[in-house]
JSON list of N, CA and C in Angstrom, two decimals:
[
{"chain": "I", "resi": 1, "resn": "MET", "atom": "N", "xyz": [-11.81, -1.09, -21.98]},
{"chain": "I", "resi": 1, "resn": "MET", "atom": "CA", "xyz": [-12.19, -2.51, -21.92]},
{"chain": "I", "resi": 1, "resn": "MET", "atom": "C", "xyz": [-11.72, -3.12, -20.60]},
{"chain": "I", "resi": 2, "resn": "LYS", "atom": "N", "xyz": [-10.52, -2.73, -20.18]},
{"chain": "I", "resi": 2, "resn": "LYS", "atom": "CA", "xyz": [-9.98, -3.26, -18.94]},
{"chain": "I", "resi": 2, "resn": "LYS", "atom": "C", "xyz": [-10.87, -2.90, -17.76]},
{"chain": "I", "resi": 3, "resn": "ILE", "atom": "N", "xyz": [-11.43, -1.69, -17.79]},
{"chain": "I", "resi": 3, "resn": "ILE", "atom": "CA", "xyz": [-12.28, -1.23, -16.69]},
{"chain": "I", "resi": 3, "resn": "ILE", "atom": "C", "xyz": [-13.54, -2.09, -16.59]},
{"chain": "I", "resi": 4, "resn": "ILE", "atom": "N", "xyz": [-14.10, -2.47, -17.74]},
{"chain": "I", "resi": 4, "resn": "ILE", "atom": "CA", "xyz": [-15.31, -3.30, -17.74]},
{"chain": "I", "resi": 4, "resn": "ILE", "atom": "C", "xyz": [-15.02, -4.65, -17.08]},
{"chain": "I", "resi": 5, "resn": "TYR", "atom": "N", "xyz": [-13.91, -5.28, -17.48]},
{"chain": "I", "resi": 5, "resn": "TYR", "atom": "CA", "xyz": [-13.54, -6.55, -16.86]},
{"chain": "I", "resi": 5, "resn": "TYR", "atom": "C", "xyz": [-13.32, -6.37, -15.36]},
{"chain": "I", "resi": 6, "resn": "PHE", "atom": "N", "xyz": [-12.68, -5.26, -14.98]},
{"chain": "I", "resi": 6, "resn": "PHE", "atom": "CA", "xyz": [-12.40, -5.01, -13.57]},
{"chain": "I", "resi": 6, "resn": "PHE", "atom": "C", "xyz": [-13.70, -4.87, -12.78]},
{"chain": "I", "resi": 7, "resn": "LEU", "atom": "N", "xyz": [-14.67, -4.17, -13.35]},
{"chain": "I", "resi": 7, "resn": "LEU", "atom": "CA", "xyz": [-15.95, -4.00, -12.67]},
{"chain": "I", "resi": 7, "resn": "LEU", "atom": "C", "xyz": [-16.69, -5.33, -12.54]},
{"chain": "I", "resi": 8, "resn": "ILE", "atom": "N", "xyz": [-16.63, -6.15, -13.59]},
{"chain": "I", "resi": 8, "resn": "ILE", "atom": "CA", "xyz": [-17.28, -7.46, -13.54]},
{"chain": "I", "resi": 8, "resn": "ILE", "atom": "C", "xyz": [-16.64, -8.31, -12.44]},
{"chain": "I", "resi": 9, "resn": "ALA", "atom": "N", "xyz": [-15.31, -8.32, -12.42]},
{"chain": "I", "resi": 9, "resn": "ALA", "atom": "CA", "xyz": [-14.60, -9.10, -11.42]},
{"chain": "I", "resi": 9, "resn": "ALA", "atom": "C", "xyz": [-14.91, -8.59, -10.02]},
{"chain": "I", "resi": 10, "resn": "ALA", "atom": "N", "xyz": [-14.97, -7.27, -9.87]},
{"chain": "I", "resi": 10, "resn": "ALA", "atom": "CA", "xyz": [-15.25, -6.68, -8.56]},
{"chain": "I", "resi": 10, "resn": "ALA", "atom": "C", "xyz": [-16.65, -7.08, -8.09]},
{"chain": "I", "resi": 11, "resn": "SER", "atom": "N", "xyz": [-17.62, -7.05, -8.99]},
{"chain": "I", "resi": 11, "resn": "SER", "atom": "CA", "xyz": [-18.98, -7.39, -8.58]},
{"chain": "I", "resi": 11, "resn": "SER", "atom": "C", "xyz": [-19.09, -8.87, -8.24]},
{"chain": "I", "resi": 12, "resn": "ILE", "atom": "N", "xyz": [-18.40, -9.73, -8.99]},
{"chain": "I", "resi": 12, "resn": "ILE", "atom": "CA", "xyz": [-18.42, -11.17, -8.69]},
{"chain": "I", "resi": 12, "resn": "ILE", "atom": "C", "xyz": [-17.80, -11.42, -7.32]},
{"chain": "I", "resi": 13, "resn": "LEU", "atom": "N", "xyz": [-16.64, -10.83, -7.09]},
{"chain": "I", "resi": 13, "resn": "LEU", "atom": "CA", "xyz": [-15.95, -11.08, -5.82]},
{"chain": "I", "resi": 13, "resn": "LEU", "atom": "C", "xyz": [-16.72, -10.50, -4.65]},
{"chain": "I", "resi": 14, "resn": "SER", "atom": "N", "xyz": [-17.30, -9.32, -4.81]},
{"chain": "I", "resi": 14, "resn": "SER", "atom": "CA", "xyz": [-18.00, -8.70, -3.70]},
{"chain": "I", "resi": 14, "resn": "SER", "atom": "C", "xyz": [-19.28, -9.47, -3.38]},
{"chain": "I", "resi": 15, "resn": "SER", "atom": "N", "xyz": [-19.85, -10.15, -4.37]},
{"chain": "I", "resi": 15, "resn": "SER", "atom": "CA", "xyz": [-21.10, -10.88, -4.12]},
{"chain": "I", "resi": 15, "resn": "SER", "atom": "C", "xyz": [-20.82, -12.22, -3.45]},
{"chain": "I", "resi": 16, "resn": "CYS", "atom": "N", "xyz": [-19.67, -12.85, -3.71]},
{"chain": "I", "resi": 16, "resn": "CYS", "atom": "CA", "xyz": [-19.43, -14.18, -3.14]},
{"chain": "I", "resi": 16, "resn": "CYS", "atom": "C", "xyz": [-18.46, -14.15, -1.97]},
{"chain": "I", "resi": 17, "resn": "ALA", "atom": "N", "xyz": [-17.67, -13.08, -1.84]},
{"chain": "I", "resi": 17, "resn": "ALA", "atom": "CA", "xyz": [-16.73, -12.98, -0.72]},
{"chain": "I", "resi": 17, "resn": "ALA", "atom": "C", "xyz": [-17.23, -11.94, 0.27]},
{"chain": "I", "resi": 18, "resn": "PRO", "atom": "N", "xyz": [-17.00, -12.17, 1.56]},
{"chain": "I", "resi": 18, "resn": "PRO", "atom": "CA", "xyz": [-17.40, -11.15, 2.54]},
{"chain": "I", "resi": 18, "resn": "PRO", "atom": "C", "xyz": [-16.58, -9.88, 2.33]},
{"chain": "I", "resi": 19, "resn": "SER", "atom": "N", "xyz": [-17.25, -8.75, 2.20]},
{"chain": "I", "resi": 19, "resn": "SER", "atom": "CA", "xyz": [-16.54, -7.52, 1.88]},
{"chain": "I", "resi": 19, "resn": "SER", "atom": "C", "xyz": [-15.94, -6.94, 3.15]},
{"chain": "I", "resi": 20, "resn": "ARG", "atom": "N", "xyz": [-14.64, -7.21, 3.33]},
{"chain": "I", "resi": 20, "resn": "ARG", "atom": "CA", "xyz": [-13.93, -6.65, 4.47]},
{"chain": "I", "resi": 20, "resn": "ARG", "atom": "C", "xyz": [-12.76, -5.84, 3.92]},
{"chain": "I", "resi": 21, "resn": "PRO", "atom": "N", "xyz": [-12.74, -4.53, 4.14]},
{"chain": "I", "resi": 21, "resn": "PRO", "atom": "CA", "xyz": [-11.69, -3.68, 3.57]},
{"chain": "I", "resi": 21, "resn": "PRO", "atom": "C", "xyz": [-10.31, -4.05, 4.11]},
{"chain": "I", "resi": 22, "resn": "GLU", "atom": "N", "xyz": [-10.24, -4.67, 5.28]},
{"chain": "I", "resi": 22, "resn": "GLU", "atom": "CA", "xyz": [-8.93, -5.00, 5.85]},
{"chain": "I", "resi": 22, "resn": "GLU", "atom": "C", "xyz": [-8.39, -6.33, 5.32]},
{"chain": "I", "resi": 23, "resn": "ASN", "atom": "N", "xyz": [-9.10, -6.94, 4.36]},
{"chain": "I", "resi": 23, "resn": "ASN", "atom": "CA", "xyz": [-8.67, -8.23, 3.82]},
{"chain": "I", "resi": 23, "resn": "ASN", "atom": "C", "xyz": [-7.97, -8.01, 2.48]},
{"chain": "I", "resi": 24, "resn": "PRO", "atom": "N", "xyz": [-6.63, -8.01, 2.44]},
{"chain": "I", "resi": 24, "resn": "PRO", "atom": "CA", "xyz": [-5.91, -7.72, 1.20]},
{"chain": "I", "resi": 24, "resn": "PRO", "atom": "C", "xyz": [-5.97, -8.86, 0.18]},
{"chain": "I", "resi": 25, "resn": "SER", "atom": "N", "xyz": [-6.32, -10.07, 0.62]},
{"chain": "I", "resi": 25, "resn": "SER", "atom": "CA", "xyz": [-6.33, -11.19, -0.32]},
{"chain": "I", "resi": 25, "resn": "SER", "atom": "C", "xyz": [-7.41, -11.02, -1.37]},
{"chain": "I", "resi": 26, "resn": "ASN", "atom": "N", "xyz": [-8.52, -10.33, -1.03]},
{"chain": "I", "resi": 26, "resn": "ASN", "atom": "CA", "xyz": [-9.56, -10.07, -2.02]},
{"chain": "I", "resi": 26, "resn": "ASN", "atom": "C", "xyz": [-9.01, -9.20, -3.15]},
{"chain": "I", "resi": 27, "resn": "ASP", "atom": "N", "xyz": [-8.21, -8.20, -2.79]},
{"chain": "I", "resi": 27, "resn": "ASP", "atom": "CA", "xyz": [-7.61, -7.34, -3.82]},
{"chain": "I", "resi": 27, "resn": "ASP", "atom": "C", "xyz": [-6.67, -8.16, -4.70]},
{"chain": "I", "resi": 28, "resn": "TYR", "atom": "N", "xyz": [-5.92, -9.06, -4.09]},
{"chain": "I", "resi": 28, "resn": "TYR", "atom": "CA", "xyz": [-4.97, -9.89, -4.86]},
{"chain": "I", "resi": 28, "resn": "TYR", "atom": "C", "xyz": [-5.73, -10.76, -5.86]},
{"chain": "I", "resi": 29, "resn": "VAL", "atom": "N", "xyz": [-6.79, -11.39, -5.40]},
{"chain": "I", "resi": 29, "resn": "VAL", "atom": "CA", "xyz": [-7.60, -12.25, -6.29]},
{"chain": "I", "resi": 29, "resn": "VAL", "atom": "C", "xyz": [-8.18, -11.42, -7.43]},
{"chain": "I", "resi": 30, "resn": "LEU", "atom": "N", "xyz": [-8.64, -10.22, -7.09]},
{"chain": "I", "resi": 30, "resn": "LEU", "atom": "CA", "xyz": [-9.24, -9.35, -8.10]},
{"chain": "I", "resi": 30, "resn": "LEU", "atom": "C", "xyz": [-8.22, -8.99, -9.17]},
{"chain": "I", "resi": 31, "resn": "ILE", "atom": "N", "xyz": [-7.00, -8.66, -8.75]},
{"chain": "I", "resi": 31, "resn": "ILE", "atom": "CA", "xyz": [-5.95, -8.29, -9.71]},
{"chain": "I", "resi": 31, "resn": "ILE", "atom": "C", "xyz": [-5.60, -9.50, -10.58]},
{"chain": "I", "resi": 32, "resn": "GLU", "atom": "N", "xyz": [-5.47, -10.67, -9.96]},
{"chain": "I", "resi": 32, "resn": "GLU", "atom": "CA", "xyz": [-5.16, -11.89, -10.71]},
{"chain": "I", "resi": 32, "resn": "GLU", "atom": "C", "xyz": [-6.25, -12.16, -11.75]},
{"chain": "I", "resi": 33, "resn": "PHE", "atom": "N", "xyz": [-7.50, -12.06, -11.34]},
{"chain": "I", "resi": 33, "resn": "PHE", "atom": "CA", "xyz": [-8.62, -12.34, -12.23]},
{"chain": "I", "resi": 33, "resn": "PHE", "atom": "C", "xyz": [-8.64, -11.37, -13.41]},
{"chain": "I", "resi": 34, "resn": "ALA", "atom": "N", "xyz": [-8.42, -10.10, -13.11]},
{"chain": "I", "resi": 34, "resn": "ALA", "atom": "CA", "xyz": [-8.43, -9.09, -14.16]},
{"chain": "I", "resi": 34, "resn": "ALA", "atom": "C", "xyz": [-7.29, -9.32, -15.15]},
{"chain": "I", "resi": 35, "resn": "SER", "atom": "N", "xyz": [-6.11, -9.70, -14.64]},
{"chain": "I", "resi": 35, "resn": "SER", "atom": "CA", "xyz": [-4.98, -9.90, -15.54]},
{"chain": "I", "resi": 35, "resn": "SER", "atom": "C", "xyz": [-5.20, -11.14, -16.41]},
{"chain": "I", "resi": 36, "resn": "LYS", "atom": "N", "xyz": [-5.83, -12.17, -15.86]},
{"chain": "I", "resi": 36, "resn": "LYS", "atom": "CA", "xyz": [-6.12, -13.36, -16.66]},
{"chain": "I", "resi": 36, "resn": "LYS", "atom": "C", "xyz": [-7.10, -13.04, -17.77]},
{"chain": "I", "resi": 37, "resn": "LEU", "atom": "N", "xyz": [-8.13, -12.25, -17.46]},
{"chain": "I", "resi": 37, "resn": "LEU", "atom": "CA", "xyz": [-9.09, -11.87, -18.49]},
{"chain": "I", "resi": 37, "resn": "LEU", "atom": "C", "xyz": [-8.40, -11.05, -19.58]},
{"chain": "I", "resi": 38, "resn": "GLU", "atom": "N", "xyz": [-7.50, -10.17, -19.18]},
{"chain": "I", "resi": 38, "resn": "GLU", "atom": "CA", "xyz": [-6.78, -9.34, -20.15]},
{"chain": "I", "resi": 38, "resn": "GLU", "atom": "C", "xyz": [-5.92, -10.22, -21.07]},
{"chain": "I", "resi": 39, "resn": "GLU", "atom": "N", "xyz": [-5.27, -11.23, -20.51]},
{"chain": "I", "resi": 39, "resn": "GLU", "atom": "CA", "xyz": [-4.46, -12.14, -21.32]},
{"chain": "I", "resi": 39, "resn": "GLU", "atom": "C", "xyz": [-5.34, -12.89, -22.32]},
{"chain": "I", "resi": 40, "resn": "GLU", "atom": "N", "xyz": [-6.49, -13.37, -21.87]},
{"chain": "I", "resi": 40, "resn": "GLU", "atom": "CA", "xyz": [-7.39, -14.11, -22.77]},
{"chain": "I", "resi": 40, "resn": "GLU", "atom": "C", "xyz": [-7.85, -13.21, -23.91]},
{"chain": "I", "resi": 41, "resn": "LYS", "atom": "N", "xyz": [-8.15, -11.96, -23.59]},
{"chain": "I", "resi": 41, "resn": "LYS", "atom": "CA", "xyz": [-8.61, -11.04, -24.64]},
{"chain": "I", "resi": 41, "resn": "LYS", "atom": "C", "xyz": [-7.51, -10.82, -25.67]},
{"chain": "I", "resi": 42, "resn": "GLU", "atom": "N", "xyz": [-6.27, -10.69, -25.21]},
{"chain": "I", "resi": 42, "resn": "GLU", "atom": "CA", "xyz": [-5.16, -10.49, -26.14]},
{"chain": "I", "resi": 42, "resn": "GLU", "atom": "C", "xyz": [-4.94, -11.73, -27.00]},
{"chain": "I", "resi": 43, "resn": "ASN", "atom": "N", "xyz": [-5.08, -12.91, -26.41]},
{"chain": "I", "resi": 43, "resn": "ASN", "atom": "CA", "xyz": [-4.90, -14.15, -27.17]},
{"chain": "I", "resi": 43, "resn": "ASN", "atom": "C", "xyz": [-5.98, -14.29, -28.24]},
{"chain": "I", "resi": 44, "resn": "GLN", "atom": "N", "xyz": [-7.20, -13.90, -27.92]},
{"chain": "I", "resi": 44, "resn": "GLN", "atom": "CA", "xyz": [-8.29, -14.04, -28.89]},
{"chain": "I", "resi": 44, "resn": "GLN", "atom": "C", "xyz": [-8.14, -13.06, -30.05]},
{"chain": "I", "resi": 45, "resn": "SER", "atom": "N", "xyz": [-7.53, -11.91, -29.79]},
{"chain": "I", "resi": 45, "resn": "SER", "atom": "CA", "xyz": [-7.43, -10.91, -30.85]},
{"chain": "I", "resi": 45, "resn": "SER", "atom": "C", "xyz": [-6.28, -11.20, -31.82]},
{"chain": "I", "resi": 46, "resn": "LYS", "atom": "N", "xyz": [-5.45, -12.19, -31.50]},
{"chain": "I", "resi": 46, "resn": "LYS", "atom": "CA", "xyz": [-4.32, -12.52, -32.39]},
{"chain": "I", "resi": 46, "resn": "LYS", "atom": "C", "xyz": [-4.79, -13.30, -33.61]}
]
């Protein structure tokens, strides 16, 4: 399930942000987004 969220986040970010491999902030945003989605999923399953 985590991989699906990660792929969705990656596709969203790559479509709206310029894809530059030397830009680490994109990776940071992606990790933040994925962790937020994971938290929401855990909260809903409680």
